[in-house]
């Protein structure tokens, strides 16, 4: 148990510290790298909780895809972040007020937290014993049965997102040479190469 | 290992037809290119007709499937058919505009089908997860549709604005959903209602409810979450604006009503205050802000904000009578709005689209029929008897007074008097100002939509029975 506690504080401290560095560092590339550090350490926290599937998904999706996408954007777009931050103080009062209200609400809400006893006693779906079943199997058992509607609906939403991205950004430029496999395969030596006799001592 | 039972798919058959149809149309469009845009639009209309027939002749009564996530009752059936009609008419109206603008994107029809699928999921949502997925399905399609004219600065601005604000509202909605889940232990409306009945309304649940309503109010563009509406209406391509003003509003309002009535019947006193506030604010802002508008699409945006306020009066009553009023209101509003947009889509001068109210000057002299029919629709939108718009307002105000919300009803009537000014102003410009040019003749498809819509608002007084009976059955299904 002592080792688990030690690792919990290790992961938790690094997560909080790197999350702070995400917003504190001046260089946006450093920010993204700290974000990745925060993700990896959160994955460690999930493993301590016994949620190994979530931990792996966090690394694969957030570190592997989202953070890399962020890095791409940060490096590709020449955004002057120092300039973006210039108006920061100007928005501080309003932003601070909104943040303060949300924080106050959260405190009130969490302070009033009373979970009905019968809720914890009989959750809608029984949680399987982690020693008998892996996370992945437990999720798979409900994802395609109990939650099949949500799963399919999410799939349709992703289809819309894909259609939208293509509709709004794909442009067929004129004058770009494209690969047409059929034409390329169908070429014969007669059309593909030209044989010229070059007399010795002379160029073409 | 035991096999899981296959859920009953029959209640969701119309949705499945739309989903598969959208994918087939998408593949067809990809292989046939943009020349197939018109074919796809017409196929989409056919698809909506098939879905409507399946809804009409499918199993009746209350059907729940997917472990309680998906519900089909008389309320859902009626509003789904209204939504399908709205989407189909929009596609028919859009054909002329798309042809005239040389705007051939086959994705338009596909996106309308996908958005309609999202709307039907919203109407049938019986829990918070299903509700959120339906909203995202519809909203994502609408964001793309708003920005579809991607070489136009205003269209892309409209799409981006809608997207950013929509994402923010989705965040607020999810925050509310998570609080509700945390304090009631369920995401399904019947379980939430049971929990509220046994536990009462805790502070955390109240916060969740307010956040949920803020997110939903954004989707129906009710004040104070209306900021996006005028810019998006003005910037989006006109057929897309016509689409925004019709079917999505009906679906979002239906979802709003089901979430509150089915999910929180024990918290009526709490949500009633919020609905009363946004209803009053929407009616008043819609009435006053529309006065200064010169662009007719912006004017229709403020008009829709005001009309959402009036429809919310019915919801604020929180009774079966109020929901009946809401259903009647949304049906009549959608029909009036489609008719008005048929005119806006027909506003062209020498082949170029015009959108200023001043361009309608002297329409009575140049195109008498269009002017008279549009005037009938505008009178109806203003709520002047004996047109349909009057009865729409009548039913919601009646329900509000029966529920003891007299102040709300009085404020609503006053707001509709102010609102009448800007509708009458358009009529004055059409009939009494001198024309400074002739509008192109109205194409037959738009003329038919305008004619049917105007005929409906005029004839409704003589034959209100079917709509009122259907709305009554729909409202009773919720209680």
XYZ file of C-alpha atoms in Angstrom:
683
model
C 0.000 0.000 0.000
C 2.850 2.306 0.816
C 4.173 1.989 -2.720
C 0.736 2.745 -4.173
C 0.480 5.834 -1.982
C 3.953 6.920 -3.003
C 3.088 6.552 -6.685
C -0.209 8.355 -6.208
C 1.531 11.419 -4.787
C 4.235 11.208 -7.455
C 1.705 11.116 -10.333
C -0.608 13.660 -8.731
C 2.162 16.174 -8.040
C 3.585 15.934 -11.558
C 0.080 16.211 -13.077
C -0.772 19.370 -11.172
C 2.647 20.904 -11.701
C 2.674 20.217 -15.438
C -0.919 21.436 -15.792
C 0.203 24.686 -14.210
C 3.163 24.861 -16.564
C 0.830 24.450 -19.568
C -0.634 27.865 -18.901
C 2.482 29.403 -17.382
C 5.140 28.661 -19.992
C 5.818 31.342 -22.578
C 6.668 29.036 -25.434
C 3.540 27.293 -26.802
C 5.574 24.243 -27.828
C 6.616 23.798 -24.188
C 2.958 24.164 -23.219
C 1.970 21.268 -25.459
C 4.836 19.142 -24.157
C 3.767 19.825 -20.572
C 0.233 18.899 -21.595
C 1.522 15.528 -22.781
C 3.307 15.078 -19.442
C 0.051 15.837 -17.629
C -1.814 13.278 -19.755
C 0.734 10.534 -19.159
C 0.682 11.104 -15.409
C -3.130 11.120 -15.362
C -2.941 7.759 -17.121
C -0.753 6.593 -14.246
C -3.456 7.721 -11.798
C -6.047 5.715 -13.725
C -3.888 2.601 -13.473
C -3.676 3.086 -9.712
C -7.496 3.142 -9.691
C -7.624 -0.167 -11.575
C -9.000 1.452 -14.735
C -6.340 0.194 -17.124
C -8.505 0.579 -20.237
C -9.102 4.295 -19.593
C -5.388 4.733 -18.934
C -4.436 3.219 -22.284
C -7.140 5.182 -24.119
C -5.886 8.380 -22.512
C -2.373 7.728 -23.790
C -3.466 6.562 -27.242
C -6.102 9.227 -27.917
C -4.895 12.269 -26.027
C -1.153 11.859 -26.277
C -1.102 10.031 -29.589
C -3.678 12.072 -31.450
C -4.868 15.229 -29.727
C -1.546 16.470 -28.394
C 0.218 15.724 -31.683
C -2.512 17.660 -33.478
C -1.946 20.566 -31.090
C 1.773 20.424 -31.809
C 1.082 20.489 -35.534
C -1.182 23.519 -35.171
C 1.240 25.355 -32.916
C 4.135 24.745 -35.285
C 2.270 25.279 -38.544
C 0.390 28.440 -37.669
C 2.619 31.374 -37.017
C 0.596 32.696 -34.118
C 2.247 35.352 -32.023
C 1.162 34.207 -28.580
C 2.754 37.162 -26.843
C 0.509 39.430 -28.899
C -2.525 37.290 -28.120
C -1.864 37.736 -24.442
C -1.670 41.505 -24.644
C -5.357 42.012 -23.995
C -5.248 39.531 -21.132
C -5.456 42.102 -18.354
C -8.312 43.823 -20.131
C -10.484 40.696 -19.919
C -9.286 39.728 -16.458
C -12.146 41.364 -14.485
C -14.930 39.709 -16.517
C -13.114 36.391 -16.858
C -12.211 36.432 -13.193
C -15.818 37.129 -12.265
C -17.102 34.209 -14.372
C -14.435 31.929 -12.935
C -15.261 33.073 -9.413
C -18.993 32.424 -9.900
C -18.365 28.966 -11.337
C -15.959 28.128 -8.528
C -18.429 29.371 -5.896
C -21.179 27.296 -7.473
C -19.000 24.207 -7.512
C -18.177 24.690 -3.832
C -21.845 25.147 -2.916
C -22.857 22.142 -4.996
C -20.160 19.841 -3.672
C -20.848 21.072 -0.168
C -24.493 20.071 -0.585
C -23.569 16.658 -1.952
C -25.838 14.020 -0.532
C -25.959 10.874 -2.575
C -29.182 8.990 -1.966
C -28.288 5.760 -0.161
C -30.325 3.548 -2.490
C -28.430 4.937 -5.485
C -25.118 3.517 -4.337
C -26.797 0.307 -3.223
C -28.417 -0.480 -6.550
C -26.700 1.190 -9.477
C -28.434 0.779 -12.812
C -25.802 -1.627 -14.093
C -24.002 -3.851 -11.590
C -20.295 -3.113 -11.548
C -18.438 -6.370 -12.173
C -15.705 -7.465 -9.832
C -12.368 -6.242 -11.263
C -10.636 -9.459 -10.238
C -12.990 -11.513 -12.423
C -13.225 -9.377 -15.488
C -10.914 -6.917 -17.193
C -12.040 -3.342 -17.823
C -12.065 -3.900 -21.537
C -14.369 -6.882 -21.314
C -16.695 -5.110 -18.865
C -16.989 -2.100 -21.165
C -17.422 -4.273 -24.233
C -20.240 -6.189 -22.595
C -22.370 -3.054 -22.144
C -21.137 -0.929 -25.035
C -22.635 -3.141 -27.735
C -25.717 -4.217 -25.794
C -26.960 -1.720 -23.242
C -25.540 1.320 -24.999
C -25.701 0.218 -28.632
C -27.938 3.166 -29.551
C -25.471 5.700 -28.167
C -22.598 3.880 -29.826
C -24.268 3.979 -33.240
C -25.396 7.587 -32.772
C -21.834 8.618 -31.931
C -20.730 6.859 -35.105
C -23.198 8.905 -37.157
C -21.933 12.102 -35.515
C -18.378 11.200 -36.494
C -19.611 10.632 -40.048
C -21.110 14.139 -40.062
C -17.854 15.567 -38.729
C -15.915 13.812 -41.481
C -18.303 14.972 -44.209
C -18.115 18.492 -42.798
C -14.330 18.588 -42.759
C -14.171 17.402 -46.364
C -16.933 19.719 -47.578
C -15.370 22.793 -46.033
C -11.714 22.233 -46.832
C -11.215 19.914 -49.819
C -10.437 21.878 -52.945
C -9.783 20.401 -56.345
C -7.096 22.676 -57.710
C -6.756 23.092 -61.431
C -3.445 22.170 -62.987
C -2.356 19.727 -60.319
C -0.983 16.441 -61.643
C -2.863 13.562 -60.089
C -2.170 9.890 -60.042
C -4.515 7.919 -62.301
C -3.469 4.338 -61.750
C -5.456 2.885 -64.644
C -3.893 5.241 -67.159
C -0.441 4.678 -65.753
C -0.741 0.895 -65.881
C -2.191 1.008 -69.368
C 0.805 2.811 -70.825
C 2.764 0.899 -73.445
C 6.463 1.260 -74.238
C 5.436 3.070 -77.403
C 3.779 5.921 -75.515
C 5.959 5.814 -72.412
C 9.433 6.162 -73.829
C 10.934 7.782 -76.791
C 14.004 6.234 -78.365
C 16.420 8.572 -79.996
C 19.579 7.794 -81.786
C 22.387 9.935 -80.523
C 25.363 10.118 -82.751
C 28.635 9.941 -80.925
C 30.276 13.233 -80.397
C 27.028 15.199 -80.626
C 24.311 16.108 -78.150
C 20.594 15.922 -78.804
C -21.269 -17.021 -23.011
C -24.838 -15.782 -23.304
C -25.930 -13.835 -26.351
C -27.282 -10.370 -25.796
C -30.838 -9.825 -26.972
C -31.176 -7.683 -30.081
C -33.096 -4.523 -29.103
C -36.451 -3.833 -30.707
C -35.540 -1.767 -33.750
C -39.073 -1.143 -34.996
C -39.698 2.119 -33.066
C -36.486 3.548 -34.521
C -37.223 2.404 -38.070
C -37.713 5.943 -39.502
C -34.358 6.993 -38.029
C -32.661 3.896 -39.414
C -34.141 4.606 -42.847
C -32.805 8.172 -42.729
C -29.353 7.071 -41.535
C -28.962 4.416 -44.210
C -30.492 6.708 -46.827
C -28.034 9.470 -45.966
C -25.117 7.090 -46.412
C -26.454 5.799 -49.735
C -26.968 9.365 -50.994
C -23.486 10.277 -49.821
C -21.930 7.413 -51.759
C -24.043 8.246 -54.794
C -22.900 11.858 -54.626
C -19.257 10.965 -54.191
C -19.277 8.777 -57.289
C -21.499 10.967 -59.449
C -20.019 14.319 -58.454
C -21.773 17.634 -57.981
C -23.927 17.173 -61.089
C -26.046 14.833 -58.998
C -26.907 17.582 -56.459
C -30.451 17.992 -57.733
C -31.096 14.246 -57.882
C -29.863 13.927 -54.317
C -32.122 16.752 -53.117
C -35.138 15.062 -54.686
C -34.123 11.640 -53.338
C -33.811 13.215 -49.886
C -37.381 14.542 -50.189
C -38.487 11.015 -51.138
C -36.607 9.660 -48.119
C -38.435 12.098 -45.820
C -41.742 11.017 -47.347
C -40.932 7.331 -46.715
C -39.903 8.097 -43.125
C -43.144 10.042 -42.566
C -45.211 7.137 -43.942
C -43.367 4.692 -41.684
C -44.108 6.937 -38.693
C -47.784 7.259 -39.646
C -48.394 3.571 -40.250
C -45.906 2.133 -37.765
C -46.878 0.652 -34.398
C -49.007 3.086 -32.409
C -49.014 3.835 -28.692
C -45.985 4.453 -26.505
C -42.942 2.465 -27.575
C -39.690 2.467 -25.619
C -36.583 0.720 -26.863
C -32.796 0.632 -26.460
C -33.166 0.090 -22.693
C -35.269 3.184 -22.242
C -33.068 5.576 -24.198
C -35.450 6.005 -27.104
C -39.150 6.750 -26.845
C -41.839 7.044 -29.493
C -45.249 8.327 -28.436
C -47.936 10.492 -30.005
C -45.946 13.612 -29.103
C -42.855 12.291 -30.895
C -44.815 11.026 -33.905
C -46.629 14.315 -34.469
C -43.545 16.501 -34.121
C -41.411 14.167 -36.224
C -43.869 14.438 -39.079
C -43.898 18.242 -38.751
C -40.081 18.237 -38.760
C -39.943 15.992 -41.831
C -42.380 18.264 -43.657
C -40.233 21.285 -42.754
C -37.037 19.666 -44.029
C -38.664 18.376 -47.215
C -40.215 21.744 -48.078
C -36.881 23.468 -47.439
C -35.159 21.163 -49.900
C -37.841 21.785 -52.524
C -37.580 25.549 -52.013
C -33.798 25.454 -52.167
C -33.688 23.929 -55.654
C -34.408 27.140 -57.503
C -31.943 29.188 -55.460
C -29.184 26.603 -55.845
C -29.712 26.466 -59.604
C -29.780 30.253 -59.959
C -26.623 30.707 -57.886
C -24.797 27.909 -59.735
C -24.262 26.456 -56.306
C -24.031 22.734 -56.873
C -22.868 20.935 -53.773
C -24.375 17.496 -53.434
C -23.503 17.564 -49.731
C -26.302 20.054 -49.066
C -29.029 17.434 -49.442
C -27.039 14.875 -47.466
C -26.431 17.345 -44.630
C -30.131 18.188 -44.469
C -30.939 14.475 -44.148
C -28.324 14.058 -41.414
C -29.556 17.164 -39.572
C -33.110 15.839 -39.778
C -31.921 12.516 -38.386
C -30.446 14.451 -35.449
C -33.732 16.295 -34.949
C -35.694 13.051 -34.848
C -33.234 11.671 -32.316
C -33.752 14.828 -30.239
C -37.540 14.468 -30.351
C -37.336 10.805 -29.292
C -34.631 11.292 -26.653
C -35.732 9.822 -23.346
C -32.537 10.514 -21.462
C -29.680 12.968 -21.184
C -27.182 10.981 -23.293
C -29.660 10.453 -26.136
C -30.598 14.124 -25.939
C -26.987 15.270 -26.169
C -26.167 12.940 -29.058
C -29.243 14.145 -30.949
C -28.281 17.780 -30.405
C -24.715 17.230 -31.589
C -25.878 15.314 -34.650
C -28.189 18.149 -35.643
C -25.855 21.000 -34.676
C -22.781 19.648 -36.462
C -24.756 19.298 -39.675
C -26.113 22.821 -39.279
C -22.655 24.327 -38.603
C -21.408 22.832 -41.846
C -24.548 23.893 -43.730
C -24.115 27.500 -42.521
C -20.546 27.611 -43.841
C -21.369 25.681 -47.019
C -20.781 28.668 -49.268
C -17.143 28.560 -48.284
C -15.887 31.227 -50.663
C -18.246 33.771 -49.125
C -16.784 35.599 -46.152
C -20.187 36.070 -44.530
C -21.119 32.418 -44.841
C -17.888 31.193 -43.281
C -18.224 33.813 -40.543
C -21.740 32.579 -39.835
C -20.550 28.985 -39.682
C -17.626 29.765 -37.395
C -19.703 31.935 -35.059
C -22.390 29.289 -34.832
C -19.787 26.598 -34.219
C -17.899 28.398 -31.450
C -21.018 29.518 -29.588
C -22.668 26.140 -30.164
C -19.654 24.356 -28.693
C -19.820 26.660 -25.662
C -23.509 25.942 -25.163
C -22.882 22.203 -25.502
C -20.285 22.528 -22.753
C -22.785 24.289 -20.497
C -25.389 21.647 -21.287
C -22.997 18.800 -20.458
C -22.023 20.476 -17.192
C -25.707 20.554 -16.294
C -26.188 16.945 -17.375
C -23.299 15.747 -15.227
C -24.686 17.565 -12.168
C -28.140 16.084 -12.787
C -26.648 12.613 -13.144
C -24.608 13.073 -9.997
C -27.574 14.131 -7.884
C -30.206 11.767 -9.218
C -28.103 8.746 -10.151
C -29.582 8.298 -13.608
C -29.546 9.791 -17.075
C -32.994 8.506 -18.082
C -35.896 10.928 -17.710
C -38.309 8.512 -15.932
C -35.629 7.609 -13.378
C -34.725 11.274 -12.881
C -38.408 12.097 -12.387
C -38.730 9.284 -9.832
C -35.639 10.497 -8.013
C -36.909 14.090 -7.953
C -40.258 12.862 -6.633
C -38.692 10.903 -3.791
C -35.688 13.108 -2.925
C -36.992 16.569 -3.704
C -34.946 19.172 -5.538
C -31.507 19.537 -4.019
C -29.332 22.578 -4.623
C -26.981 20.647 -6.888
C -29.848 19.335 -8.993
C -31.185 22.870 -9.321
C -27.819 24.071 -10.630
C -27.781 21.190 -13.084
C -31.286 21.993 -14.241
C -30.430 25.658 -14.816
C -27.327 24.747 -16.819
C -29.315 22.222 -18.844
C -31.928 24.864 -19.630
C -29.264 27.384 -20.595
C -27.885 24.908 -23.104
C -31.324 24.106 -24.483
C -32.283 27.797 -24.666
C -29.277 28.340 -26.904
C -30.567 25.737 -29.339
C -33.944 27.462 -29.683
C -32.214 30.899 -29.706
C -34.107 32.243 -26.710
C -32.875 35.425 -24.990
C -30.298 35.713 -23.364
C -28.708 33.019 -25.553
C -29.820 34.506 -28.865
C -26.674 36.453 -29.840
C -25.708 34.097 -32.655
C -29.079 34.144 -34.395
C -29.088 37.399 -36.404
C -25.521 36.985 -37.686
C -25.999 33.332 -38.600
C -29.335 33.990 -40.304
C -27.869 36.865 -42.295
C -24.600 35.192 -43.247
C -25.763 31.684 -44.088
C -26.925 30.957 -47.650
C -30.645 31.812 -47.853
C -31.954 28.221 -48.271
C -29.930 27.241 -45.210
C -31.450 30.157 -43.290
C -34.898 28.978 -44.353
C -33.972 25.546 -43.029
C -32.709 26.995 -39.696
C -35.948 28.876 -39.173
C -38.206 25.868 -39.673
C -37.477 22.276 -38.698
C -34.628 22.649 -36.128
C -36.703 25.077 -34.077
C -39.584 22.603 -33.901
C -37.290 19.745 -32.890
C -35.405 21.782 -30.273
C -38.642 23.048 -28.756
C -40.035 19.494 -28.620
C -36.874 18.313 -26.893
C -37.036 21.236 -24.442
C -40.632 20.331 -23.572
C -39.924 16.619 -23.146
C -36.812 17.183 -21.036
C -38.680 19.437 -18.602
C -42.078 17.721 -18.536
C -40.906 14.103 -18.591
C -37.698 14.576 -16.619
C -38.604 17.151 -13.998
C -42.337 17.050 -13.260
C -41.501 17.330 -9.555
C -39.500 20.515 -10.119
C -42.131 22.420 -12.110
C -42.056 25.398 -9.740
C -38.312 25.712 -10.231
C -38.107 25.463 -14.019
C -41.257 27.482 -14.502
C -39.481 30.602 -13.190
C -36.656 30.172 -15.675
C -38.988 29.513 -18.610
C -41.112 32.536 -17.690
C -38.012 34.721 -17.647
C -36.637 33.578 -20.995
C -40.118 33.743 -22.535
C -40.599 37.374 -21.468
C -37.062 38.360 -22.463
C -37.378 36.683 -25.881
C -40.760 38.210 -26.653
C -39.653 41.712 -25.711
C -36.236 41.599 -27.374
C -37.685 39.999 -30.486
C -40.289 42.752 -30.720
C -38.034 45.744 -30.135
C -34.796 44.661 -31.835
C -36.557 43.814 -35.090
C -37.803 47.384 -35.512
C -34.492 48.808 -36.662
C -33.620 46.067 -39.152
C -33.272 46.706 -42.860
C -32.141 43.252 -43.942
C -35.084 40.892 -44.202
C -33.074 37.848 -43.107
C -31.985 39.657 -39.935
C -35.576 40.699 -39.401
C -36.693 37.069 -39.665
C -34.006 36.164 -37.105
C -35.410 38.601 -34.541
C -38.898 37.513 -35.496
C -37.951 33.889 -34.744
C -36.497 34.932 -31.372
C -39.807 36.611 -30.529
C -41.832 33.630 -31.697
C -39.753 31.261 -29.572
C -40.683 33.487 -26.622
C -44.390 33.118 -27.420
C -44.063 29.351 -27.797
C -42.259 29.190 -24.441
C -45.302 30.821 -22.830
C -47.082 27.521 -23.486
C -44.238 25.562 -21.919
C -44.161 27.927 -18.936
C -47.745 26.958 -18.140
C -46.418 23.448 -17.550
C -49.820 21.854 -18.173
C -51.184 19.602 -20.906
C -53.022 22.653 -22.251
C -49.745 24.549 -22.401
C -47.972 21.772 -24.297
C -50.937 21.601 -26.674
C -50.536 25.342 -27.259
C -46.803 24.880 -27.772
C -47.333 22.135 -30.364
C -49.955 24.180 -32.235
C -47.714 27.248 -32.068
C -44.666 25.489 -33.455
C -46.673 23.895 -36.272
C -48.254 27.162 -37.354
C -44.997 29.070 -36.916
C -43.129 26.609 -39.107
C -45.702 26.851 -41.876
C -45.713 30.676 -41.755
C -41.940 30.795 -41.658
C -41.610 28.507 -44.700
C -44.048 30.729 -46.615
C -42.153 33.887 -45.681
C -38.859 32.305 -46.734
C -40.390 31.245 -50.042
C -40.770 34.998 -50.703
C -37.259 35.802 -49.468
C -35.804 33.089 -51.712
C -37.760 34.550 -54.619
C -36.374 38.081 -54.047
C -34.144 38.499 -57.077
C -33.575 41.453 -59.308
C -32.053 40.771 -62.724
C -30.994 37.363 -61.474
C -29.122 38.753 -58.470
C -30.449 37.982 -54.988
C -31.560 40.999 -52.931
C -32.279 40.932 -49.208
C -33.180 44.483 -48.164
C -36.707 45.221 -47.013
C -36.632 48.285 -49.267
C -36.353 45.977 -52.281
C -39.947 44.928 -51.641
C -41.151 48.513 -52.219
C -44.201 48.673 -54.434
C -44.469 44.917 -54.768
C -48.251 45.309 -54.855
C -47.944 47.067 -58.214
C -45.382 44.757 -59.780
C -46.503 41.376 -58.450
C -49.920 41.696 -56.877
C -50.401 38.024 -56.022
C -47.100 37.647 -54.179
C -47.702 40.885 -52.258
C -51.174 39.823 -51.135
C -50.069 36.347 -50.043
C -46.991 37.687 -48.243
C -49.177 40.293 -46.529
C -51.478 37.505 -45.308
C -48.469 35.662 -43.869
C -47.121 38.808 -42.214
C -50.522 39.590 -40.676
C -50.568 36.030 -39.410
C -47.025 36.314 -37.994
C -48.143 39.472 -36.206
C -51.045 37.505 -34.731
C -53.962 39.381 -36.237
C -57.312 37.532 -36.244
C -58.760 35.602 -38.001
C -55.471 34.240 -39.344
C -53.722 31.150 -37.993
C -51.049 33.132 -36.141
C -53.732 34.593 -33.902
C -54.930 31.146 -32.842
C -51.366 30.026 -32.182
C -50.956 32.892 -29.704
C -54.489 32.376 -28.383
C -53.838 28.803 -27.268
C -50.553 29.556 -25.482
C -51.917 32.651 -23.705
C -55.061 30.757 -22.717
C -52.922 28.021 -21.155
C -50.798 30.626 -19.360
C -53.865 32.331 -17.882
C -55.345 28.983 -16.804
C -52.039 28.238 -15.052
C -52.248 31.575 -13.231
C -49.478 33.314 -15.190
C -51.515 36.412 -15.966
C -48.539 38.797 -15.943
C -46.756 36.639 -18.485
C -49.804 36.618 -20.761
C -50.263 40.399 -20.486
C -46.595 41.038 -21.271
C -46.884 38.635 -24.201
C -49.856 40.467 -25.651
C -48.040 43.802 -25.262
C -44.941 42.380 -26.971
C -47.061 41.108 -29.846
C -48.513 44.613 -30.281
C -44.999 46.041 -30.545
C -44.042 43.198 -32.869
C -47.002 43.944 -35.120
C -45.337 47.258 -35.983
C -42.473 45.804 -37.972
C -44.652 43.316 -39.796
C -47.046 46.096 -40.733
C -44.103 48.216 -41.838
C -43.200 45.626 -44.486
C -46.832 45.573 -45.655
C -46.825 49.366 -45.859
C -43.619 49.294 -47.918
C -45.103 46.697 -50.256
C -48.430 48.412 -50.798
C -47.873 52.144 -50.441
C -44.284 52.855 -51.486
C -43.288 53.411 -55.087
C -41.431 50.574 -56.731
C -37.812 51.318 -57.655
C -37.452 48.177 -59.713
C -39.193 44.965 -60.603
C -38.463 41.690 -58.872
C -37.979 38.682 -61.092
C -41.113 36.558 -61.458
C -41.538 33.969 -58.753
C -40.585 30.429 -59.815
C -43.440 27.939 -59.622
C -42.003 25.777 -56.805
C -41.707 28.783 -54.485
C -45.098 30.102 -55.564
C -46.697 26.788 -54.623
C -45.070 26.810 -51.164
C -46.146 30.407 -50.636
C -49.674 29.644 -51.840
C -50.104 26.564 -49.644
C -48.688 28.369 -46.623
C -50.911 31.422 -47.117
C -53.949 29.210 -47.771
C -53.244 27.396 -44.515
C -53.123 30.566 -42.413
C -56.329 31.860 -44.011
C -58.332 28.628 -43.915
C -57.205 27.550 -40.441
C -59.993 29.560 -38.768
C -62.657 27.562 -40.589
C -61.104 24.173 -40.074
C -58.889 24.088 -36.959
C -60.131 20.649 -35.823
C -57.484 18.230 -37.132
C -54.476 20.211 -35.922
C -55.990 20.924 -32.497
C -57.013 17.275 -32.032
C -53.570 16.019 -33.044
C -51.872 18.561 -30.762
C -54.137 17.535 -27.891
C -53.191 13.872 -28.388
C -49.512 14.832 -28.587
C -49.697 16.866 -25.374
C -51.596 14.137 -23.517
C -48.858 11.651 -24.394
C -46.334 13.670 -22.376
C -48.388 13.679 -19.164
